[in-house]
XYZ file of C-alpha atoms in Angstrom:
713
model
C -0.006 -0.010 -0.027
C 1.191 3.558 -0.678
C 0.947 6.607 1.634
C -0.341 9.279 -0.703
C -3.083 11.762 -2.088
C -5.339 11.481 -5.145
C -7.585 12.399 -8.440
C -9.364 11.617 -12.239
C -11.732 13.490 -14.842
C -14.533 14.162 -17.627
C -17.153 16.918 -18.949
C -20.996 17.368 -19.611
C -23.125 19.709 -21.552
C -26.346 20.118 -19.541
C -27.773 17.683 -19.294
C -25.520 15.062 -20.962
C -22.080 13.951 -19.906
C -20.765 13.133 -23.386
C -17.904 15.627 -23.404
C -14.169 15.901 -23.685
C -11.640 14.074 -21.633
C -10.863 17.117 -19.629
C -14.397 17.603 -18.527
C -15.477 14.136 -17.388
C -14.133 12.243 -14.403
C -14.535 8.456 -14.250
C -15.500 6.992 -10.858
C -14.764 3.255 -11.022
C -16.472 0.903 -8.449
C -14.294 -1.999 -7.272
C -16.330 -4.712 -5.542
C -14.237 -6.029 -2.584
C -17.272 -7.027 -0.582
C -19.249 -10.113 0.289
C -22.033 -9.022 -2.098
C -22.300 -9.821 -5.836
C -22.403 -6.934 -8.324
C -26.077 -7.805 -8.819
C -26.663 -7.129 -5.142
C -25.202 -3.638 -5.131
C -27.220 -0.644 -6.210
C -25.860 2.732 -7.265
C -27.762 6.124 -7.446
C -26.499 9.691 -7.767
C -28.143 12.971 -6.837
C -26.697 16.498 -6.694
C -26.781 19.977 -8.140
C -25.617 21.239 -11.549
C -25.615 24.546 -13.418
C -27.704 27.328 -11.838
C -28.560 25.470 -8.615
C -30.564 22.816 -10.449
C -31.317 19.619 -8.498
C -30.481 16.621 -10.680
C -30.093 12.852 -10.745
C -27.936 10.828 -13.049
C -29.219 8.173 -15.517
C -26.540 5.541 -15.131
C -27.318 4.058 -18.492
C -25.911 7.020 -20.368
C -24.578 9.270 -17.545
C -26.962 12.060 -18.489
C -28.042 14.523 -15.774
C -31.836 14.717 -15.352
C -33.548 17.608 -13.466
C -35.472 16.304 -10.480
C -39.239 16.482 -10.709
C -42.009 15.061 -8.546
C -43.307 13.407 -11.714
C -40.359 10.908 -11.395
C -41.900 9.505 -8.170
C -43.429 6.328 -9.696
C -42.412 3.448 -7.365
C -44.309 2.289 -4.274
C -42.419 2.180 -0.974
C -42.445 -0.759 1.462
C -45.638 -1.435 3.423
C -44.332 0.202 6.652
C -43.169 3.498 5.114
C -44.855 6.850 5.857
C -46.248 8.944 4.411
C -48.167 6.046 2.907
C -49.104 8.116 -0.176
C -45.457 8.886 -1.075
C -43.885 7.276 -4.188
C -40.223 7.134 -5.112
C -38.157 7.663 -8.377
C -36.577 4.728 -10.151
C -32.982 6.055 -10.142
C -30.938 3.126 -8.775
C -28.997 0.775 -11.067
C -27.367 -2.564 -10.209
C -23.581 -2.520 -10.358
C -23.746 -5.414 -12.621
C -25.639 -3.307 -15.161
C -23.227 -0.334 -15.099
C -20.750 -0.660 -18.044
C -17.283 -1.497 -16.842
C -18.395 -0.525 -13.314
C -17.679 3.109 -14.197
C -19.880 6.212 -14.013
C -18.805 9.506 -15.671
C -18.887 12.592 -13.446
C -19.231 15.928 -15.281
C -17.229 18.989 -14.142
C -19.605 21.435 -12.526
C -21.517 18.773 -10.485
C -21.667 19.870 -6.864
C -23.260 18.938 -3.497
C -23.537 15.518 -4.885
C -24.103 12.177 -3.218
C -23.417 8.728 -4.699
C -25.654 6.280 -2.735
C -24.464 2.623 -2.517
C -27.030 0.161 -1.136
C -27.028 -3.569 -0.668
C -29.645 -6.162 -1.524
C -32.196 -3.407 -2.298
C -32.384 -0.033 -4.006
C -33.006 2.916 -1.750
C -36.124 5.112 -1.620
C -35.459 8.801 -2.251
C -38.493 11.087 -2.673
C -38.358 14.047 -4.987
C -40.197 17.046 -3.624
C -42.454 19.185 -5.808
C -40.683 22.300 -4.483
C -37.202 20.854 -5.398
C -34.751 18.661 -3.690
C -35.293 15.326 -2.219
C -35.891 13.385 1.029
C -33.207 10.924 1.887
C -33.059 8.159 4.512
C -34.113 9.101 8.090
C -32.146 6.857 10.512
C -34.235 8.011 13.420
C -37.510 6.662 12.047
C -38.514 2.974 11.853
C -41.282 4.003 9.447
C -38.816 5.407 6.920
C -38.864 3.327 3.694
C -35.098 2.906 3.913
C -35.205 1.355 7.411
C -33.413 -1.960 7.239
C -31.532 -1.209 3.983
C -27.790 -1.212 4.410
C -26.342 1.724 2.556
C -23.355 4.080 2.241
C -22.490 7.287 0.536
C -19.660 8.938 -1.371
C -19.928 12.714 -1.518
C -18.358 14.947 -4.146
C -18.141 18.446 -5.581
C -16.151 19.119 -8.759
C -16.131 22.853 -9.278
C -13.922 25.511 -10.791
C -11.340 25.088 -7.991
C -11.027 21.323 -8.205
C -12.496 18.131 -6.823
C -13.595 17.446 -3.238
C -14.742 13.848 -2.470
C -15.138 11.801 0.675
C -16.884 8.916 2.342
C -18.925 9.806 5.466
C -19.477 8.483 8.991
C -21.270 11.643 10.043
C -24.649 9.870 10.555
C -23.578 6.177 10.659
C -21.173 3.452 9.747
C -22.879 0.625 7.750
C -20.224 -0.929 5.587
C -16.544 -0.377 4.720
C -15.825 2.056 1.904
C -12.534 3.307 0.612
C -11.603 5.950 -2.027
C -8.507 6.515 -4.197
C -7.968 9.567 -6.335
C -5.382 10.204 -9.056
C -4.554 13.524 -10.752
C -2.435 16.631 -10.641
C -1.918 19.743 -8.490
C -1.163 23.122 -9.904
C -2.315 26.681 -10.094
C -5.459 28.111 -11.705
C -3.386 30.256 -13.997
C -5.454 30.111 -17.217
C -8.605 32.074 -18.048
C -10.890 29.030 -17.393
C -10.722 25.929 -15.235
C -10.696 23.732 -18.326
C -7.648 25.589 -19.743
C -5.880 25.407 -16.379
C -6.681 21.660 -16.350
C -5.184 21.220 -19.808
C -2.134 23.047 -18.756
C -1.630 21.091 -15.558
C -1.893 17.687 -17.284
C 0.397 18.929 -20.109
C 3.535 19.090 -17.987
C 2.808 22.070 -15.730
C 1.186 20.237 -12.928
C 2.594 17.869 -10.214
C 1.120 14.380 -10.058
C -0.912 13.458 -6.954
C -2.431 10.326 -5.505
C -4.527 10.022 -2.313
C -6.447 7.282 -0.466
C -8.824 7.005 2.453
C -11.057 4.380 3.951
C -11.524 1.518 6.303
C -8.812 -1.087 6.638
C -10.659 -3.830 8.469
C -13.615 -6.151 7.455
C -17.147 -5.265 8.398
C -17.275 -7.980 11.037
C -13.862 -6.919 12.518
C -15.081 -3.340 12.835
C -18.201 -4.441 14.718
C -16.100 -6.651 17.030
C -13.627 -3.811 17.681
C -16.485 -1.525 18.570
C -17.580 -3.894 21.277
C -14.075 -4.094 22.661
C -13.123 -0.366 22.606
C -15.999 1.784 23.591
C -17.652 2.400 26.964
C -21.077 1.202 27.953
C -22.687 4.493 27.117
C -21.578 4.123 23.470
C -22.335 0.448 22.974
C -26.047 1.445 22.452
C -24.993 3.002 19.116
C -24.664 -0.462 17.593
C -28.146 -1.442 16.603
C -30.179 -3.717 14.292
C -32.833 -1.721 12.394
C -36.476 -2.758 12.744
C -36.840 -3.912 9.203
C -33.307 -5.090 8.720
C -32.907 -7.157 5.446
C -29.836 -9.100 6.617
C -30.469 -8.950 10.395
C -26.994 -7.453 10.970
C -26.182 -4.249 12.967
C -24.958 -0.877 11.930
C -23.285 1.711 14.140
C -25.015 5.058 14.267
C -23.843 8.493 15.449
C -24.787 8.088 19.152
C -26.789 11.253 19.253
C -29.218 9.674 16.832
C -29.879 6.642 19.087
C -32.706 6.592 21.569
C -31.368 6.119 25.095
C -27.948 7.683 24.547
C -27.225 10.058 27.418
C -28.000 13.559 26.330
C -25.637 15.098 28.850
C -22.626 13.001 27.922
C -20.320 15.999 27.288
C -22.135 18.599 29.417
C -19.699 18.362 32.354
C -16.755 19.041 30.009
C -18.633 22.018 28.384
C -19.504 23.470 31.804
C -15.758 23.121 32.783
C -14.708 25.070 29.688
C -17.204 27.854 30.235
C -16.438 28.094 33.961
C -12.547 28.094 33.499
C -12.623 30.737 30.851
C -15.011 33.124 32.610
C -12.069 34.297 34.705
C -9.216 33.234 32.417
C -8.281 33.709 28.691
C -8.411 30.705 26.347
C -5.686 31.128 23.755
C -6.025 28.812 20.761
C -4.029 28.368 17.515
C -6.367 27.227 14.777
C -3.858 26.776 11.973
C -4.432 28.977 8.912
C -6.673 31.331 10.929
C -3.909 31.935 13.370
C -4.241 32.705 17.181
C -7.503 33.718 18.859
C -8.026 34.672 22.541
C -11.442 33.943 24.090
C -13.167 34.901 27.310
C -16.697 33.985 28.570
C -19.165 36.609 29.778
C -22.338 35.032 31.171
C -22.848 32.262 28.679
C -21.550 34.178 25.703
C -17.919 33.235 24.495
C -16.172 35.977 22.538
C -12.933 35.334 20.684
C -10.627 38.152 19.468
C -8.103 37.957 16.630
C -5.032 39.917 18.047
C -3.832 40.476 14.475
C -6.720 42.652 13.416
C -9.021 42.938 16.374
C -11.930 41.115 14.762
C -14.391 39.307 17.097
C -16.075 35.934 16.665
C -18.802 34.849 19.008
C -20.562 31.787 20.433
C -23.835 33.334 21.666
C -24.705 30.772 24.370
C -23.487 27.673 26.273
C -24.036 24.654 24.012
C -25.324 21.183 25.009
C -23.733 17.850 24.289
C -25.714 17.144 21.174
C -24.860 20.660 19.822
C -21.175 19.707 19.952
C -21.738 16.166 18.525
C -24.016 17.321 15.672
C -22.663 20.905 15.072
C -26.031 22.421 15.892
C -27.705 24.888 18.357
C -25.302 27.566 19.679
C -22.477 25.931 17.675
C -24.221 26.676 14.390
C -25.983 30.000 15.096
C -25.397 33.661 14.602
C -27.958 36.464 14.699
C -25.886 38.348 12.083
C -27.363 38.386 8.583
C -24.763 37.327 6.009
C -25.690 40.182 3.634
C -25.444 42.834 6.438
C -22.003 41.857 7.749
C -20.506 38.938 5.821
C -17.163 39.037 7.703
C -18.771 38.790 11.162
C -21.252 36.115 9.884
C -18.414 34.006 8.553
C -16.125 34.343 11.606
C -18.957 33.544 14.066
C -19.617 30.260 12.284
C -16.005 29.549 11.946
C -15.178 29.896 15.639
C -18.309 27.786 16.477
C -16.987 25.030 14.216
C -13.568 25.135 15.850
C -14.964 24.894 19.414
C -17.447 22.177 18.445
C -14.517 20.089 17.010
C -12.432 20.797 20.070
C -15.172 19.565 22.381
C -15.802 16.347 20.430
C -12.051 15.689 20.491
C -11.340 17.044 24.060
C -8.756 19.257 22.526
C -9.164 22.129 25.014
C -7.237 21.468 28.220
C -8.761 23.523 31.085
C -5.509 23.486 33.030
C -3.986 25.650 30.369
C -5.040 29.296 30.716
C -3.954 32.803 29.897
C -1.160 33.117 27.340
C -0.508 29.391 27.019
C -1.331 28.601 23.431
C -3.438 25.492 22.856
C -3.025 23.900 19.383
C -6.444 22.645 18.783
C -5.546 21.244 15.369
C -2.837 19.003 16.803
C -4.133 15.383 16.643
C -1.704 14.218 19.242
C -3.800 16.168 21.874
C -7.060 14.436 20.873
C -8.929 11.686 22.862
C -6.293 11.757 25.667
C -8.693 12.906 28.489
C -12.291 11.954 29.018
C -14.974 12.799 28.092
C -14.857 12.931 24.273
C -17.092 11.594 21.440
C -15.997 7.889 21.465
C -17.658 7.328 18.100
C -15.348 9.934 16.587
C -12.302 8.461 18.392
C -13.105 4.931 17.293
C -13.297 5.678 13.624
C -10.125 7.801 13.724
C -8.204 4.871 15.177
C -5.389 4.159 12.722
C -6.188 0.448 13.024
C -9.675 1.194 11.635
C -9.142 4.023 9.103
C -6.288 4.521 6.650
C -4.012 7.263 7.893
C -6.522 7.875 10.702
C -8.701 9.956 8.336
C -12.436 9.724 8.424
C -15.524 11.987 8.433
C -17.075 11.006 11.804
C -18.881 14.251 12.724
C -20.007 17.388 11.078
C -16.883 19.447 11.833
C -14.263 16.638 11.211
C -12.813 18.771 8.416
C -11.674 21.306 11.123
C -7.906 20.912 11.064
C -8.069 18.796 7.947
C -8.705 15.507 9.766
C -11.643 14.392 7.608
C -11.622 11.790 4.912
C -12.033 14.478 2.233
C -9.574 14.222 -0.626
C -8.985 17.430 -2.574
C -7.424 17.337 -6.048
C -7.352 20.461 -8.250
C -7.022 18.509 -11.479
C -8.410 14.920 -11.018
C -8.001 12.226 -13.637
C -9.638 9.193 -11.998
C -11.395 8.062 -8.834
C -11.771 4.495 -7.476
C -14.459 3.546 -4.912
C -13.558 0.292 -3.218
C -16.765 -1.248 -1.819
C -15.779 -3.310 1.233
C -12.619 -1.266 2.023
C -9.103 -2.476 2.132
C -9.512 -5.729 4.098
C -8.112 -8.558 1.944
C -7.813 -6.059 -0.920
C -4.983 -6.971 -3.289
C -3.569 -3.757 -4.649
C -3.459 -4.021 -8.439
C -0.077 -4.123 -10.160
C 0.766 -0.682 -11.538
C -0.302 -0.183 -15.125
C -0.520 2.701 -17.511
C -3.497 4.747 -16.728
C -2.812 8.241 -17.943
C -0.642 9.972 -20.555
C 0.469 13.531 -20.204
C 1.389 15.391 -23.444
C 3.572 18.558 -23.191
C 3.812 21.356 -23.778
C 0.312 22.900 -23.570
C 0.067 25.067 -26.615
C -3.041 26.761 -28.310
C -1.283 28.191 -31.350
C 1.617 27.270 -33.627
C 2.872 29.364 -36.571
C 2.594 27.805 -39.962
C 5.965 26.582 -41.193
C 7.326 26.122 -37.697
C 8.021 22.941 -35.675
C 6.913 22.015 -32.221
C 8.395 19.182 -30.178
C 5.772 17.350 -28.184
C 6.692 14.786 -25.399
C 4.558 12.197 -23.723
C 4.810 10.966 -20.092
C 2.946 7.940 -18.779
C 1.536 7.535 -15.223
C 0.119 4.521 -13.465
C -3.105 4.456 -11.416
C -1.073 5.694 -8.376
C 0.009 8.832 -10.231
C 3.513 7.501 -10.420
C 5.650 7.810 -13.531
C 5.468 4.829 -15.887
C 7.015 4.445 -19.328
C 4.541 4.869 -22.172
C 5.379 3.553 -25.627
C 3.346 5.953 -27.558
C 2.386 6.202 -31.166
C 1.828 9.802 -32.441
C -0.853 10.843 -34.853
C -2.299 14.085 -36.094
C -5.568 15.208 -37.686
C -6.079 18.292 -39.785
C -2.896 18.375 -41.660
C 0.753 18.805 -40.809
C 3.080 15.907 -39.973
C 4.321 14.410 -36.696
C 7.367 12.213 -36.380
C 7.674 8.985 -34.343
C 9.356 11.133 -31.725
C 6.531 13.696 -31.462
C 8.088 16.464 -33.646
C 5.152 18.279 -35.318
C 5.752 20.246 -38.460
C 3.009 22.769 -39.282
C 2.306 22.866 -43.078
C -1.328 24.051 -43.259
C -3.355 26.753 -41.516
C -6.281 25.370 -39.508
C -7.276 23.466 -36.330
C -5.285 20.393 -35.369
C -5.256 17.525 -32.874
C -2.175 15.517 -31.983
C -2.581 12.372 -30.060
C -0.206 10.125 -28.152
C -1.582 6.597 -27.720
C -0.351 3.486 -25.948
C -2.912 0.664 -26.297
C -6.226 1.978 -25.104
C -4.739 4.903 -23.193
C -4.346 8.163 -25.139
C -4.103 11.874 -24.656
C -4.631 14.642 -27.252
C -3.866 18.310 -27.465
C -5.893 20.643 -29.788
C -4.311 23.784 -31.212
C -4.558 26.075 -34.133
C -1.862 26.636 -36.815
C -1.829 30.350 -37.647
C -0.275 32.332 -40.380
C 3.396 32.854 -39.938
C 4.161 36.256 -38.349
C 6.230 38.550 -40.492
C 9.130 39.908 -38.408
C 9.796 43.686 -38.630
C 12.824 44.599 -40.715
C 15.827 45.559 -38.660
C 18.395 44.178 -36.169
C 17.428 40.866 -34.702
C 18.539 38.706 -31.748
C 17.442 35.956 -29.384
C 17.179 36.033 -25.599
C 19.443 33.620 -23.799
C 16.449 32.114 -22.161
C 14.926 31.194 -25.452
C 11.593 32.670 -24.437
C 11.595 35.469 -27.035
C 13.559 37.215 -29.795
C 13.704 40.879 -30.408
C 13.866 43.259 -33.314
C 15.207 46.824 -33.317
C 14.218 48.984 -36.258
C 16.946 50.562 -38.471
C 15.650 54.098 -37.862
C 18.418 56.612 -37.216
C 16.259 58.490 -34.684
C 13.850 57.081 -32.046
C 13.837 53.536 -33.308
C 11.349 50.866 -32.183
C 11.970 47.582 -30.355
C 9.661 44.581 -30.744
C 9.235 41.730 -28.294
C 8.630 38.505 -30.353
C 7.559 35.502 -28.236
C 9.026 32.185 -29.046
C 5.949 30.488 -27.648
C 2.405 31.948 -28.340
C 1.350 33.524 -25.031
C 4.617 34.490 -23.609
C 4.393 38.105 -22.457
C 0.600 38.342 -22.862
C -0.162 39.063 -19.249
C 3.041 40.953 -18.388
C 5.534 42.437 -20.721
C 7.809 45.324 -19.598
C 10.647 46.861 -21.529
C 13.531 48.417 -19.482
C 15.991 50.559 -21.459
C 18.507 53.286 -21.243
C 21.666 54.709 -22.943
C 23.803 54.666 -19.808
C 24.396 51.024 -18.674
C 25.098 52.236 -15.047
C 21.789 54.096 -14.703
C 18.545 52.436 -13.330
C 16.405 51.855 -16.417
C 12.782 53.041 -16.643
C 10.164 50.410 -17.428
C 7.527 50.545 -20.037
C 4.518 48.295 -20.612
C 4.681 46.898 -24.186
C 2.589 44.470 -26.296
C 4.254 41.300 -27.751
C 4.666 41.504 -31.593
C 4.022 45.254 -31.535
C 6.874 47.711 -32.132
C 7.450 50.091 -29.231
C 9.145 53.426 -30.075
C 11.990 54.438 -27.714
C 13.738 57.717 -27.262
C 17.326 57.521 -28.566
C 19.525 59.312 -31.176
C 21.828 58.067 -33.889
C 25.090 56.714 -32.636
C 23.812 56.178 -29.026
C 24.064 52.667 -27.621
C 20.796 51.389 -26.243
C 20.862 48.838 -23.500
C 17.648 46.947 -22.685
C 15.969 43.902 -21.163
C 12.432 42.550 -20.550
C 10.356 41.313 -17.679
C 7.643 39.112 -19.062
C 5.088 36.408 -18.154
C 5.354 32.846 -19.376
C 2.464 30.908 -20.857
C 3.410 28.040 -18.505
C 2.974 30.274 -15.531
C 5.096 32.737 -13.550
C 7.435 35.534 -14.792
C 10.998 35.749 -16.107
C 13.353 38.512 -16.775
C 16.644 38.998 -18.673
C 18.234 41.737 -16.591
C 21.333 39.490 -16.089
C 21.795 39.084 -19.863
C 20.980 42.615 -21.258
C 20.807 43.278 -24.934
C 22.261 46.380 -26.776
C 22.614 47.941 -30.123
C 23.769 51.274 -31.689
C 21.022 53.335 -33.104
C 21.239 53.447 -36.890
C 23.989 50.820 -36.962
C 22.664 47.710 -35.076
C 26.116 46.899 -33.727
C 25.831 44.489 -30.788
C 22.522 43.106 -31.972
C 23.603 40.798 -34.681
C 20.903 38.685 -36.416
C 21.316 34.928 -36.557
C 21.963 35.310 -40.318
C 24.811 37.883 -39.626
C 26.326 35.450 -37.105
C 26.002 32.524 -39.393
C 27.842 34.494 -42.167
C 30.649 35.369 -39.741
C 31.168 31.985 -38.144
C 29.688 28.638 -38.995
C 28.658 27.498 -35.555
C 26.776 24.154 -35.531
C 25.362 21.746 -32.952
C 25.156 17.982 -33.567
C 23.575 15.580 -33.109
C 20.174 17.099 -32.593
C 17.829 15.564 -31.488
C 19.872 13.391 -29.168
C 19.101 9.954 -27.794
C 20.970 9.056 -24.642
C 24.192 10.671 -25.903
C 25.971 14.030 -25.584
C 25.837 16.716 -28.237
C 28.576 18.881 -29.639
C 29.096 22.460 -30.753
C 31.551 23.090 -33.582
C 32.891 26.190 -35.314
C 34.389 27.763 -32.220
C 37.633 29.743 -32.475
C 37.983 31.726 -29.328
C 36.855 31.733 -25.716
C 33.227 30.698 -25.556
C 30.582 30.338 -22.809
C 27.869 27.742 -23.419
C 24.776 27.781 -21.265
C 21.989 25.188 -21.145
C 18.491 26.237 -20.259
C 15.233 24.371 -19.698
C 12.205 24.980 -21.939
C 10.981 27.508 -19.333
C 14.271 29.449 -19.167
C 15.766 27.898 -16.004
C 19.576 27.813 -16.211
C 20.745 24.203 -15.939
C 24.483 24.541 -16.545
C 27.179 27.011 -17.754
C 30.521 25.864 -19.123
C 33.375 28.062 -20.360
C 35.728 26.847 -23.079
C 39.123 28.255 -24.103
C 40.499 27.916 -27.670
C 38.413 24.926 -28.550
C 36.995 24.308 -32.007
C 34.557 21.745 -30.728
C 32.823 21.660 -27.328
C 31.061 18.692 -25.872
C 27.863 19.425 -23.940
C 26.715 16.886 -21.253
C 23.122 15.986 -22.330
C 22.983 12.206 -21.746
C 21.571 12.620 -18.288
C 18.754 15.018 -19.324
C 15.160 13.859 -19.148
C 13.088 13.780 -22.287
C 12.144 17.278 -23.465
C 13.072 20.500 -25.157
C 16.066 22.701 -24.113
C 17.892 25.776 -25.282
C 21.633 26.079 -25.812
C 23.117 29.608 -25.809
C 26.622 29.959 -27.380
C 28.255 33.264 -26.339
C 31.628 34.152 -27.887
C 34.350 36.354 -26.310
C 33.108 39.435 -28.264
C 29.510 38.927 -26.949
C 28.132 37.502 -30.202
C 25.587 34.774 -29.527
C 23.718 32.016 -31.175
C 20.659 30.060 -29.775
C 19.929 26.405 -30.556
C 16.796 24.468 -29.708
C 17.941 21.039 -28.401
C 15.461 18.057 -28.454
C 16.287 15.199 -26.073
C 14.354 12.007 -26.909
């Protein structure tokens, strides 16, 4: 087993999920249970678009708006209201193609219900939404059906998905997610996703869930909780299999309602005359004091106040309710106060359930209420929560055992910004044989949207297994729309239009779509290339106030930020001017003056770069110091070979004086610099470089330069 974090993906046009690979996320169900696929039922409900309640047709993965007209099935004889009917939205796992359902990006507040030996009964309201299972009622139609849920939201900031023990434990469930992390740097989530999976993201894998069998968990419960909590293991009135489940104790009749009252009273009493200083992680340190039954917390950093408006009861802490989920502040009137009240109430509710506030620590002593090593040391605490956080029960001690278990990031929620796949393991990890790593995803880099006609673009492919670890992919390249692509992924643009290149290994493939545009005509004048390889530049031949043009080497470089810094005195601080890529910018300089300049610019791959350390220069009206590649070629025949390279070094020939050779990554990061003296041929160490595109800058003693693009296969 691996210790890790996770993700996977797909898209839907309302209301169908037949979209592109970056908009649809496959959830695969792996049956590791005692039940046959034909005995397991799957149903999905959630929200999509403009707050529309939907359910998923698992035959074609389309999203269907909820309507009371869908209520067509009778409930069992004991269910109330007796007149209610229920929609037919559950599908046997054995009838779901490849045990996979496709989740569209934009689905949120969603629950995947998993039931055993019977579908569930969810009632769609005429006013919207649905009625789920009520564990507190023996007349509920779902009473006696064993079921579990997987929750998910996949919005424009990524995927959140989890199992849940908030209401009850009924059967082991585990989750694994594969995907990528990375920034939301593009105009849309989809574009950011494409960028992340095209070499600009970091692979990520995560897992959560129960480690023991169902029967072992039930036995451990009997052995590890006190008598007050044993009552939470019950057999439902209409149980299909006659076996017990474990409910959140607050939902079970007969559980002591004052189970945590003494601890709550101790907290309120202690901090009536003393300060409570707590560190709550990202929200920093807060200092609280009780007045009457009101508990006010102050943020010393900015003086803001968060309030608990009354002393809570045990069930308020267990369920996140009452005074631990209440503020009289209207959100529209004072959003900050509204948010901070509910934030501090969640923090204190979690601390009470975990017994994370130590009443012998007062005043300036900081209590770290997110520190799990402080939890469940002193009684009383919620033993249901403690039990399911036991590392013997739950992987990495992560579970969602009460409403505020996400406080301090201790819940079973897995967050993945750019998911590529999710696996739901029904039955958990007991006796689960982890599959041998196999190719599950191919990343194709770089992420480009435009290529100039007549130019070439080197694409590379990287394979990943189901655990988001690098795995060799033996890809075949293909292209549609025109142009050619070599066996090594070198695309040559020969026709204007829309293109798709694809890297495929067996049934695993990845495509990138882009447009081949008309070749840009460079302005006439003095030309040169930046040492980073991110751009070239052109100075006009005007003898007075010439222009300088920033020419990106990759479409998109400089689009967000492009600043020209120039001056005629190299020792002065240069002024900066905002410029537009591919557009001449007129400067103020006279014939015979030497202009020194450099750029600060954004990269299409994210972040910014600058060339202040390798300034450019030219003489107005003469172009001296800004030789074009053609001029340099005429003066000295400098060549690099072999290129591309395959697990060998490359060489630069045509040198006749002291030379500095710099090797840069595709994104302008300096990898190495080597100086050569009186050598005609220089060897560059490239055999250890990973597959990709690099730039080699050759700078002679008299500051003449030549840039090569190096392809490493």
